[in-house]
Short mmCIF file of C-alpha atoms in Angstrom, two decimals:
data_model
loop_
_atom_site.label_atom_id
_atom_site.label_comp_id
_atom_site.label_asym_id
_atom_site.label_seq_id
_atom_site.Cartn_x
_atom_site.Cartn_y
_atom_site.Cartn_z
CA MET A 4 10.87 -5.14 -25.34
CA SER A 5 9.38 -3.01 -22.59
CA PHE A 6 6.26 -2.16 -24.56
CA ALA A 7 5.95 -5.72 -25.83
CA GLU A 8 5.62 -6.70 -22.17
CA LEU A 9 2.72 -4.32 -21.51
CA PRO A 10 -0.05 -6.50 -23.03
CA THR A 11 1.15 -9.41 -20.90
CA THR A 12 0.81 -7.22 -17.79
CA TYR A 13 -2.66 -5.80 -18.40
CA THR A 14 -5.56 -6.44 -20.68
CA LEU A 15 -7.71 -3.38 -21.34
CA ARG A 16 -10.32 -4.87 -19.00
CA SER A 17 -7.94 -5.68 -16.13
CA TRP A 18 -6.40 -2.21 -16.44
CA THR A 19 -9.73 -0.34 -16.34
CA VAL A 20 -11.79 -2.60 -14.07
CA GLY A 21 -8.97 -3.69 -11.80
CA TRP A 22 -6.06 -1.35 -11.76
CA VAL A 23 -7.48 2.13 -12.38
CA ILE A 24 -10.29 1.51 -9.90
CA ARG A 25 -7.72 0.36 -7.35
CA LEU A 26 -5.63 3.51 -7.88
CA GLY A 27 -8.74 5.65 -8.02
CA SER A 28 -9.87 4.33 -4.66
CA GLN A 29 -6.43 5.13 -3.24
CA ALA A 30 -6.73 8.73 -4.38
CA LEU A 31 -10.37 8.79 -3.24
CA PHE A 32 -9.34 7.60 0.23
CA PHE A 33 -7.06 10.61 0.66
CA VAL A 34 -9.57 12.99 -0.92
CA LEU A 35 -12.19 11.87 1.62
CA LEU A 36 -9.60 12.39 4.34
CA GLY A 37 -9.21 15.95 3.08
CA ARG A 38 -12.96 16.44 3.06
CA LEU A 39 -13.15 15.19 6.67
CA THR A 40 -10.95 18.08 7.80
CA GLY A 41 -13.52 20.55 6.47
CA ALA A 42 -10.73 22.98 5.57
CA THR A 43 -11.40 25.20 2.56
CA GLY A 44 -9.65 23.99 -0.58
CA ARG A 45 -8.17 20.92 1.11
CA LEU A 46 -10.28 18.48 -0.88
CA GLU A 47 -9.10 19.97 -4.19
CA TYR A 48 -5.51 20.14 -2.94
CA MET A 49 -5.46 16.45 -2.04
CA LEU A 50 -7.39 15.48 -5.16
CA VAL A 51 -4.73 16.95 -7.41
CA GLY A 52 -1.86 15.71 -5.24
CA ASN A 53 -3.01 12.12 -5.00
CA SER A 54 -4.14 11.88 -8.62
CA VAL A 55 -0.72 13.06 -9.85
CA ALA A 56 1.03 10.80 -7.30
CA VAL A 57 -0.62 7.80 -8.99
CA VAL A 58 1.99 8.01 -11.72
CA ALA A 59 4.76 7.72 -9.12
CA MET A 60 3.12 4.61 -7.64
CA GLU A 61 2.98 2.91 -10.99
CA THR A 62 6.54 3.70 -12.08
CA MET A 63 7.74 1.86 -8.97
CA PHE A 64 6.80 -1.40 -10.70
CA VAL A 65 10.05 -1.12 -12.61
CA SER A 66 11.60 -2.71 -9.49
CA ALA A 67 9.56 -5.85 -10.07
CA THR A 68 10.60 -5.85 -13.73
CA ALA A 69 14.25 -5.53 -12.75
CA VAL A 70 14.08 -8.29 -10.17
CA THR A 71 12.28 -10.57 -12.64
CA GLU A 72 15.46 -10.48 -14.76
CA ARG A 73 17.31 -11.82 -11.74
CA PHE A 74 14.80 -14.59 -11.11
CA GLN A 75 14.78 -15.60 -14.77
CA GLY A 76 18.57 -15.74 -14.77
CA THR A 77 18.88 -13.14 -17.52
CA PHE A 78 20.49 -10.41 -15.39
CA PRO A 79 24.09 -11.67 -15.89
CA LEU A 80 23.39 -11.85 -19.65
CA LEU A 81 22.36 -8.21 -19.66
CA VAL A 82 25.48 -7.32 -17.70
CA VAL A 83 27.84 -8.95 -20.20
CA SER A 84 26.12 -7.26 -23.15
CA PRO A 85 28.16 -4.37 -24.65
CA ALA A 86 25.88 -1.60 -23.36
CA ASN A 87 25.58 0.63 -20.33
CA MET A 88 23.50 -1.24 -17.74
CA GLY A 89 21.85 1.89 -16.41
CA LEU A 90 20.67 2.86 -19.90
CA VAL A 91 19.43 -0.68 -20.53
CA TYR A 92 17.36 -0.56 -17.37
CA LEU A 93 16.09 2.95 -17.98
CA GLY A 94 14.68 1.58 -21.24
CA ARG A 95 13.66 -1.80 -19.86
CA GLY A 96 10.64 -0.60 -17.88
CA LEU A 97 9.48 2.33 -20.01
CA HIS A 98 6.00 0.87 -20.24
CA TRP A 99 5.48 1.67 -16.54
CA PRO A 100 5.63 5.49 -16.86
CA ALA A 101 3.42 5.17 -19.96
CA SER A 102 0.71 3.19 -18.16
CA GLY A 103 1.19 5.32 -15.04
CA LEU A 104 0.55 8.42 -17.12
CA ALA A 105 -2.69 6.94 -18.45
CA SER A 106 -3.76 5.86 -14.94
CA SER A 107 -2.97 9.26 -13.43
CA PHE A 108 -4.84 11.13 -16.17
CA ALA A 109 -7.85 8.80 -15.81
CA VAL A 110 -7.95 9.23 -12.02
CA LEU A 111 -7.52 13.02 -12.20
CA SER A 112 -10.28 13.32 -14.81
CA ALA A 113 -12.69 11.00 -12.97
CA LEU A 114 -12.22 12.55 -9.52
CA SER A 115 -12.43 16.08 -10.94
CA LEU A 116 -15.79 15.11 -12.40
CA VAL A 117 -17.06 13.33 -9.27
CA PHE A 118 -16.17 16.19 -6.92
CA SER A 119 -17.19 18.95 -9.37
CA SER A 120 -13.77 20.56 -9.17
CA PRO A 121 -13.52 24.26 -10.00
CA TRP A 122 -11.12 23.84 -12.95
CA HIS A 123 -12.22 23.20 -16.55
CA TRP A 124 -11.79 19.91 -18.44
CA TRP A 125 -9.43 21.57 -20.91
CA GLN A 126 -7.14 22.54 -18.05
CA VAL A 127 -6.87 18.85 -17.15
CA VAL A 128 -5.98 18.10 -20.79
CA LEU A 129 -3.38 20.89 -20.74
CA ALA A 130 -1.86 19.24 -17.66
CA LEU A 131 -0.97 16.15 -19.73
CA PRO A 132 2.53 17.37 -20.77
CA LEU A 133 3.24 18.11 -17.11
CA LEU A 134 2.09 14.61 -16.16
CA VAL A 135 4.49 13.26 -18.80
CA LEU A 136 7.25 15.19 -17.06
CA VAL A 137 6.31 13.79 -13.66
CA ALA A 138 6.15 10.30 -15.17
CA VAL A 139 9.70 10.67 -16.52
CA SER A 140 11.19 12.13 -13.34
CA THR A 141 9.54 9.64 -10.97
CA TYR A 142 10.57 6.85 -13.34
CA CYS A 143 14.23 7.90 -13.03
CA TYR A 144 13.85 7.79 -9.24
CA ALA A 145 12.06 4.41 -9.50
CA CYS A 146 14.96 3.04 -11.58
CA LEU A 147 17.36 3.95 -8.79
CA ILE A 148 15.13 2.02 -6.41
CA ALA A 149 15.09 -0.84 -8.91
CA ALA A 150 18.89 -0.85 -8.81
CA LEU A 151 18.79 -1.10 -5.01
CA SER A 152 16.25 -3.94 -5.29
CA LEU A 153 18.56 -5.78 -7.67
CA ARG A 154 21.40 -5.49 -5.19
CA ASN A 155 19.24 -6.63 -2.24
CA VAL A 156 16.55 -8.81 -3.77
CA LYS A 157 15.18 -9.64 -0.32
CA PHE A 158 13.99 -6.04 -0.03
CA ARG A 159 12.35 -5.95 -3.48
CA THR A 160 8.94 -5.05 -2.07
CA LEU A 161 10.18 -2.91 0.80
CA TYR A 162 12.19 -0.45 -1.33
CA PRO A 163 9.50 0.53 -3.86
CA GLU A 164 6.73 0.69 -1.27
CA THR A 165 8.66 2.98 1.05
CA GLY A 166 10.09 4.91 -1.90
CA ALA A 167 6.58 5.72 -3.14
CA LEU A 168 5.29 6.59 0.34
CA LEU A 169 8.22 8.96 0.92
CA LEU A 170 7.13 10.89 -2.16
CA THR A 171 3.51 10.90 -0.95
CA ALA A 172 4.53 12.15 2.47
CA PHE A 173 7.06 14.85 1.66
CA CYS A 174 6.56 16.08 -1.93
CA GLY A 175 3.52 18.26 -1.39
CA VAL A 176 0.89 15.65 -2.20
CA ASN A 177 -1.23 16.15 0.93
CA VAL A 178 0.42 19.11 2.65
CA SER A 179 2.74 21.76 1.30
CA THR A 180 6.46 20.98 1.52
CA SER A 181 6.81 24.06 3.74
CA PHE A 182 4.83 22.21 6.44
CA TRP A 183 7.85 20.02 7.18
CA PRO A 184 10.99 21.08 9.07
CA GLU A 185 13.52 23.00 6.98
CA PRO A 186 15.85 20.04 6.12
CA LEU A 187 12.92 17.95 4.89
CA HIS A 188 11.55 20.90 2.96
CA TRP A 189 14.84 21.31 1.13
CA LEU A 190 15.20 17.58 0.56
CA ALA A 191 11.74 17.59 -1.05
CA GLN A 192 12.99 20.18 -3.59
CA LEU A 193 15.42 17.56 -4.88
CA LEU A 194 12.88 14.77 -5.07
CA PRO A 195 10.89 14.08 -8.22
CA LEU A 196 7.18 14.93 -8.19
CA THR A 197 7.52 18.05 -5.99
CA HIS A 198 7.94 20.61 -8.78
CA GLY A 199 5.90 18.77 -11.40
CA LEU A 200 2.98 18.59 -9.00
CA GLU A 201 3.40 22.26 -8.15
CA ALA A 202 3.29 23.07 -11.88
CA VAL A 203 0.05 21.09 -12.26
CA ARG A 204 -1.44 22.98 -9.30
CA HIS A 205 -0.45 26.35 -10.82
CA LEU A 206 -1.99 25.33 -14.14
CA LEU A 207 -5.29 24.10 -12.67
CA ASN A 208 -5.57 27.13 -10.40
CA GLY A 209 -5.05 29.48 -13.34
CA GLY A 210 -1.57 30.59 -12.23
CA ALA A 211 0.86 32.51 -14.41
CA ALA A 212 2.45 30.62 -17.29
CA SER A 213 5.89 31.69 -16.05
CA SER A 214 5.39 29.92 -12.70
CA VAL A 215 4.17 26.79 -14.48
CA LEU A 216 7.22 26.83 -16.73
CA LEU A 217 9.58 27.51 -13.83
CA GLN A 218 8.29 24.52 -11.87
CA ALA A 219 8.36 22.37 -15.01
CA GLY A 220 11.98 23.38 -15.54
CA LEU A 221 12.87 22.43 -11.98
CA GLU A 222 11.16 19.05 -12.46
CA ILE A 223 13.32 18.47 -15.55
CA GLY A 224 16.36 19.25 -13.40
CA CYS A 225 15.23 16.69 -10.83
CA ALA A 226 14.70 14.11 -13.56
CA ALA A 227 18.25 14.70 -14.81
CA LEU A 228 19.62 14.44 -11.27
CA TRP A 229 17.88 11.09 -10.58
CA ALA A 230 18.74 9.72 -14.02
CA GLY A 231 22.41 10.54 -13.35
CA LEU A 232 22.30 8.93 -9.91
CA THR A 233 20.62 5.84 -11.40
CA LEU A 234 23.32 5.45 -14.06
CA LEU A 235 26.02 5.79 -11.43
CA LEU A 236 24.40 3.31 -9.07
CA PHE A 237 23.90 0.71 -11.79
CA GLU A 238 27.56 1.06 -12.73
CA ARG A 239 28.62 0.49 -9.12
CA ILE A 240 26.25 -2.44 -8.61
CA VAL A 241 27.38 -4.17 -11.77
CA ALA A 242 31.04 -3.57 -10.90
CA ALA A 243 30.50 -4.94 -7.39
CA GLY A 244 28.56 -7.93 -8.77
CA ARG A 245 31.32 -8.73 -11.25
CA ARG A 246 33.97 -8.40 -8.55
CA ASP A 247 32.38 -10.68 -5.96
CA GLY A 248 30.44 -12.95 -8.35
CA SER A 249 27.10 -12.05 -6.80
CA LEU A 250 25.28 -10.95 -9.96
CA GLY A 251 22.92 -13.90 -9.90
CA PHE A 252 22.86 -14.45 -6.16
CA SER A 253 22.74 -11.15 -4.24
CA MET B 8 -2.73 -32.24 20.96
CA SER B 9 -4.58 -29.46 19.13
CA THR B 10 -2.74 -26.82 21.15
CA HIS B 11 0.55 -28.51 20.32
CA VAL B 12 -0.27 -28.38 16.59
CA LEU B 13 -1.43 -24.77 16.88
CA LEU B 14 1.79 -23.73 18.61
CA ALA B 15 3.96 -25.66 16.17
CA ALA B 16 2.26 -23.97 13.22
CA ALA B 17 2.62 -20.59 14.91
CA LYS B 18 6.33 -21.25 15.48
CA VAL B 19 6.88 -22.13 11.81
CA GLN B 20 5.13 -18.94 10.69
CA TRP B 21 6.96 -16.75 13.19
CA HIS B 22 10.36 -18.01 12.03
CA THR B 23 9.29 -17.58 8.40
CA SER B 24 7.93 -14.07 8.85
CA ILE B 25 10.80 -12.58 10.83
CA ARG B 26 13.13 -13.62 8.00
CA ALA B 27 10.90 -12.27 5.23
CA PRO B 28 11.10 -8.50 4.73
CA GLU B 29 7.90 -8.60 2.68
CA HIS B 30 6.05 -9.89 5.75
CA LEU B 31 7.46 -7.04 7.83
CA LEU B 32 6.86 -4.43 5.13
CA VAL B 33 3.94 -2.94 7.02
CA LEU B 34 6.24 -2.05 9.92
CA ALA B 35 8.23 0.18 7.56
CA THR B 36 5.21 1.80 5.91
CA ALA B 37 3.03 2.35 9.00
CA PRO B 38 5.11 5.26 10.41
CA LEU B 39 4.90 6.98 7.02
CA PHE B 40 1.12 6.61 6.97
CA THR B 41 0.97 8.12 10.45
CA LEU B 42 3.10 11.04 9.28
CA ILE B 43 0.83 11.61 6.28
CA PHE B 44 -2.42 11.47 8.27
CA LEU B 45 -1.14 13.60 11.13
CA SER B 46 0.41 16.17 8.81
CA VAL B 47 -2.98 16.69 7.17
CA PHE B 48 -4.80 17.01 10.49
CA ARG B 49 -2.13 19.30 11.99
CA ASP B 50 -1.99 21.46 8.87
CA THR B 51 -5.76 21.93 8.88
CA GLY B 52 -5.96 22.60 12.61
CA ARG B 53 -7.89 19.46 13.56
CA PRO B 54 -6.24 18.07 16.72
CA ASP B 55 -9.53 16.28 17.50
CA LEU B 56 -8.78 13.85 14.65
CA VAL B 57 -5.46 12.63 16.06
CA ALA B 58 -7.06 9.40 17.30
CA ASN B 59 -8.32 8.76 13.76
CA ALA B 60 -4.75 8.96 12.47
CA VAL B 61 -3.13 6.79 15.14
CA LEU B 62 -5.82 4.10 15.34
CA GLY B 63 -6.41 4.28 11.60
CA THR B 64 -2.77 3.43 10.89
CA GLY B 65 -2.96 0.47 13.28
CA LEU B 66 -6.15 -0.87 11.72
CA LEU B 67 -4.68 -0.34 8.27
CA GLY B 68 -1.67 -2.44 9.33
CA ILE B 69 -3.87 -5.19 10.75
CA TRP B 70 -5.99 -5.39 7.58
CA PHE B 71 -2.88 -5.24 5.38
CA VAL B 72 -1.28 -8.28 7.03
CA ALA B 73 -4.62 -10.13 7.12
CA VAL B 74 -4.94 -9.73 3.34
CA ASN B 75 -1.35 -9.80 2.14
CA VAL B 76 0.51 -12.03 4.57
CA ALA B 77 -2.00 -14.26 6.36
CA GLY B 78 -4.19 -14.51 3.28
CA GLY B 79 -1.22 -15.71 1.27
CA VAL B 80 -0.16 -18.47 3.63
CA ILE B 81 -1.60 -21.35 1.58
CA GLN B 82 -0.54 -19.74 -1.67
CA ASN B 83 3.05 -19.58 -0.39
CA GLU B 84 2.92 -23.27 0.52
CA ARG B 85 1.83 -23.97 -3.04
CA TRP B 86 4.67 -21.92 -4.53
CA MET B 87 7.19 -23.70 -2.32
CA SER B 88 5.67 -27.08 -3.24
CA THR B 89 5.06 -27.88 0.42
CA LEU B 90 1.26 -27.77 0.24
CA GLU B 91 1.13 -31.52 -0.42
CA LEU B 92 2.98 -32.15 2.85
CA VAL B 93 0.57 -29.91 4.76
CA LEU B 94 -2.44 -31.69 3.25
CA VAL B 95 -1.22 -35.20 4.03
CA ALA B 96 -0.46 -34.27 7.67
CA PRO B 97 -2.98 -36.00 9.97
CA ARG B 98 -4.36 -32.75 11.41
CA PRO B 99 -7.14 -30.49 10.09
CA LEU B 100 -5.90 -27.86 7.64
CA ALA B 101 -7.96 -25.20 9.41
CA LEU B 102 -6.16 -25.83 12.70
CA ILE B 103 -2.78 -25.44 11.03
CA MET B 104 -4.00 -22.30 9.27
CA CYS B 105 -5.13 -20.70 12.53
CA GLY B 106 -1.73 -21.42 14.05
CA ARG B 107 -0.02 -19.86 11.03
CA ILE B 108 -2.15 -16.75 11.04
CA LEU B 109 -1.91 -15.82 14.73
CA PRO B 110 1.73 -14.61 14.77
CA VAL B 111 1.12 -12.70 11.55
CA MET B 112 -1.69 -10.77 13.24
CA LEU B 113 0.76 -9.92 16.01
CA ILE B 114 2.95 -8.19 13.40
CA GLY B 115 -0.05 -6.20 12.25
CA SER B 116 -0.89 -5.10 15.78
CA LEU B 117 2.65 -3.76 16.25
CA THR B 118 1.80 -1.00 13.77
CA LEU B 119 -0.57 0.47 16.32
CA GLY B 120 2.28 0.87 18.83
CA GLU B 121 4.53 2.26 16.11
CA SER B 122 1.91 4.78 15.13
CA TRP B 123 1.51 5.90 18.74
CA ILE B 124 5.28 6.36 19.08
CA VAL B 125 5.54 8.36 15.83
CA ALA B 126 2.65 10.58 16.89
CA THR B 127 4.27 11.24 20.25
CA LEU B 128 7.81 11.82 19.01
CA ALA B 129 7.19 13.60 15.70
CA PHE B 130 4.06 15.59 16.53
CA ASP B 131 4.25 15.79 20.32
CA VAL B 132 0.77 14.33 20.51
CA ASP B 133 -0.74 13.34 23.84
CA LEU B 134 -3.47 10.77 23.27
CA PRO B 135 -4.88 9.48 26.56
CA VAL B 136 -7.12 6.42 26.41
CA ARG B 137 -10.46 7.18 28.11
CA HIS B 138 -11.47 3.52 28.53
CA PRO B 139 -8.29 1.40 28.56
CA LEU B 140 -9.97 -1.93 29.38
CA LEU B 141 -12.59 -1.50 26.69
CA ALA B 142 -9.94 -0.42 24.17
CA LEU B 143 -7.86 -3.51 24.97
CA VAL B 144 -10.82 -5.86 24.65
CA ALA B 145 -11.88 -4.16 21.41
CA LEU B 146 -8.36 -4.52 20.00
CA LEU B 147 -8.10 -8.21 20.95
CA VAL B 148 -11.51 -8.98 19.45
CA THR B 149 -10.52 -7.03 16.30
CA LEU B 150 -7.33 -9.08 15.98
CA ALA B 151 -9.27 -12.32 16.44
CA ALA B 152 -11.88 -11.27 13.87
CA SER B 153 -9.09 -10.30 11.47
CA ALA B 154 -7.44 -13.71 11.92
CA CYS B 155 -10.80 -15.40 11.20
CA THR B 156 -11.34 -13.25 8.11
CA ALA B 157 -7.78 -14.03 6.97
CA THR B 158 -8.58 -17.75 7.20
CA MET B 159 -11.52 -17.20 4.89
CA LEU B 160 -9.42 -15.10 2.50
CA ALA B 161 -6.64 -17.70 2.46
CA ALA B 162 -9.13 -20.31 1.26
CA LEU B 163 -10.61 -17.92 -1.31
CA PHE B 164 -7.18 -17.02 -2.66
CA VAL B 165 -6.32 -20.67 -3.26
CA MET B 166 -9.50 -21.03 -5.33
CA SER B 167 -8.61 -17.95 -7.36
CA ARG B 168 -6.19 -17.70 -10.27
CA ASN B 169 -5.40 -14.05 -9.78
CA THR B 170 -4.58 -13.61 -6.10
CA GLU B 171 -2.51 -10.48 -6.51
CA MET B 172 -5.29 -8.62 -8.28
CA ILE B 173 -7.74 -9.56 -5.52
CA GLN B 174 -5.25 -8.54 -2.84
CA ALA B 175 -4.82 -5.17 -4.55
CA ALA B 176 -8.59 -4.74 -4.75
CA LEU B 177 -8.93 -5.50 -1.04
CA SER B 178 -6.71 -2.62 0.04
CA TYR B 179 -7.91 0.99 -0.37
CA PRO B 180 -11.56 0.24 -1.22
CA PHE B 181 -11.76 -1.57 2.11
CA TYR B 182 -9.88 1.19 3.96
CA VAL B 183 -12.79 3.37 2.86
CA LEU B 184 -15.52 0.80 3.57
CA GLY B 185 -13.99 0.03 6.96
CA GLY B 186 -13.99 3.69 7.94
CA LEU B 187 -10.44 3.14 9.16
CA VAL B 188 -9.48 6.81 9.30
CA PHE B 189 -12.78 8.63 8.82
CA PRO B 190 -16.12 7.49 10.22
CA LEU B 191 -18.55 5.82 7.84
CA SER B 192 -21.20 8.31 8.91
CA SER B 193 -19.28 10.94 6.91
CA LEU B 194 -19.90 8.98 3.67
CA PRO B 195 -23.07 8.61 1.53
CA ASP B 196 -25.78 6.33 2.94
CA GLN B 197 -25.22 3.53 0.42
CA VAL B 198 -21.49 3.39 1.24
CA GLU B 199 -22.25 3.48 4.96
CA PHE B 200 -24.72 0.60 4.63
CA THR B 201 -22.20 -1.52 2.68
CA GLY B 202 -19.46 -0.66 5.14
CA ARG B 203 -21.60 -1.81 8.06
CA LEU B 204 -21.39 -5.36 6.67
CA PHE B 205 -17.64 -5.27 7.21
CA TYR B 206 -16.35 -6.04 10.72
CA LEU B 207 -13.61 -3.40 10.60
CA SER B 208 -16.12 -0.54 10.41
CA TRP B 209 -17.57 -1.61 13.77
CA ALA B 210 -14.10 -2.18 15.20
CA ALA B 211 -12.81 1.21 14.00
CA ASP B 212 -15.75 3.12 15.48
CA LEU B 213 -15.52 1.24 18.75
CA LEU B 214 -11.76 1.74 19.11
CA ARG B 215 -12.06 5.45 18.36
CA ASP B 216 -14.91 5.83 20.85
CA SER B 217 -13.06 3.92 23.57
CA VAL B 218 -10.09 6.27 23.19
CA THR B 219 -11.83 9.61 22.76
CA ARG B 220 -15.40 9.51 24.14
CA GLY B 221 -16.47 10.00 27.74
CA THR B 222 -19.32 7.52 27.33
CA VAL B 223 -19.32 4.64 24.88
CA ASP B 224 -22.81 3.56 23.82
CA ASN B 225 -23.62 -0.15 23.60
CA ALA B 226 -19.95 -1.12 23.90
CA TRP B 227 -20.47 -4.83 24.58
CA GLY B 228 -23.09 -5.14 21.87
CA ARG B 229 -20.63 -3.70 19.37
CA ILE B 230 -17.88 -6.03 20.58
CA ALA B 231 -20.29 -8.94 20.12
CA THR B 232 -21.00 -7.72 16.57
CA VAL B 233 -17.28 -7.70 15.68
CA ALA B 234 -16.84 -11.12 17.27
CA GLY B 235 -19.93 -12.48 15.50
CA MET B 236 -18.75 -11.25 12.09
CA GLY B 237 -15.34 -12.80 12.76
CA ALA B 238 -16.94 -16.10 13.79
CA ALA B 239 -19.05 -16.14 10.62
CA ALA B 240 -15.93 -15.57 8.51
CA LEU B 241 -14.18 -18.40 10.35
CA VAL B 242 -17.05 -20.83 9.69
CA ILE B 243 -17.01 -19.92 5.99
CA GLY B 244 -13.22 -20.21 5.98
CA VAL B 245 -13.22 -23.67 7.57
CA LEU B 246 -15.87 -24.93 5.14
CA LEU B 247 -13.94 -23.52 2.19
CA LEU B 248 -10.67 -25.00 3.42
CA ARG B 249 -12.34 -28.40 3.71
CA LYS B 250 -13.66 -28.06 0.19
CA VAL B 251 -10.27 -26.94 -1.15
CA SER B 252 -8.54 -29.76 0.65
CA ASP B 253 -11.02 -32.43 -0.54
CA ARG B 254 -10.91 -31.14 -4.11
CA ALA B 255 -7.10 -31.10 -4.14
CA ARG B 256 -6.97 -34.66 -2.82
CA ALA B 257 -9.60 -35.89 -5.29
CA THR B 258 -8.10 -34.30 -8.40
CA GLY B 259 -4.47 -34.65 -7.41
CA ALA B 260 -3.90 -31.09 -8.60
CA VAL B 261 -2.62 -29.75 -5.30
CA SER B 262 0.09 -27.49 -6.65
CA LEU B 263 -1.48 -27.07 -10.05
CA ALA B 264 -5.08 -26.17 -9.29
#
């Protein structure tokens, strides 16, 4: 169902001409900001960070998908179906991490070419499995935000927008997580994107395979954590909705 | 009578916006943008770029509401099926639109204050304004020009079938073209030339200069440029609104066009 929805969201033309250019210009904006500072390596740092963060931006659209079920009146029908709601929703928007992965890869490849980045094209291709990992982990986080949006439909644009910006601010996209005060630094270790992005950086900078694998492993841990939290939250929201009859009205 | 209509329209929009989290979204995101910009400048040892971060966030907020909230005013009327009522009212649509857009611009301008507070509290930044009067005039003219541009966009959006795609396209590409955080002079010549056709690039440079520079060259000429570009957008907007309104009345496809 999720992937059947994808062609109704984008045509190949609207995705390339409209969406990827929009996301590319977002990454470009931050890359130019990095160039303005004149600091050595900052441009490349922000190029990688913001290109990978594109996937997080796109997975946030699962909130809109979730809320659409509410507006179409199909949310209560999903709730009464004999399946776990969290699992249903984790599957419901799977086309978003898929298209986010394609967008992120396209932006990373294009900007690497435009700014003559020091890494090779095959390193960007090798980064694909890591981008898949980031897509999965940020999608689990996005599903939790979708659950919150379902509970408070009024905030359906506020939650995903701030959720995505929190990742951009604190997960090492533009500055290292160690820049922030200790509590924020530690919080960032539990957020998706942080370790996956670090793994991509290690790979592109020719770091040791062990450090790439370690960061990838930590990203898998984060994905599991956010998937678990999402399942729990959906269970609570559905239980609360059943109890107070607010499933179609919250 | 016109003032009465203007104020009534402004009151309607104010009450609508303060109850709509999506209209106030920019107030939640602006502090995060300030944090991101300032973290980059602090981390790279560029305290001279603090004004770029603070003013850039404010301008970003103003442009965001101009495109996403003010620009969508007519579209929202259409979705709520109240556009017919607005069109049959015996007052010009443009006058009502201006009244609707003004309070929205006020929301956008609040992001500038927010950004200043975040910079002060989170980064202990001291950003004195070298030319307060000039900065105030520049800000007011920028807000007015943004309101005029939003009027034009609102009319364009009604004529378009894919408003959301256009709104998305008007965000980051225009943050770059407007030189909101980095000066246009730091970009290639072709981009700089294109950006100079956009009122925000003049406004951004002028605001930054009024805050950081000892002497501001040709200040009033630059203010006149921003005002002139805003006025041109308003004229186009009013003409488009008249066309949209006449077409909707003639075809009867107000909510369906």
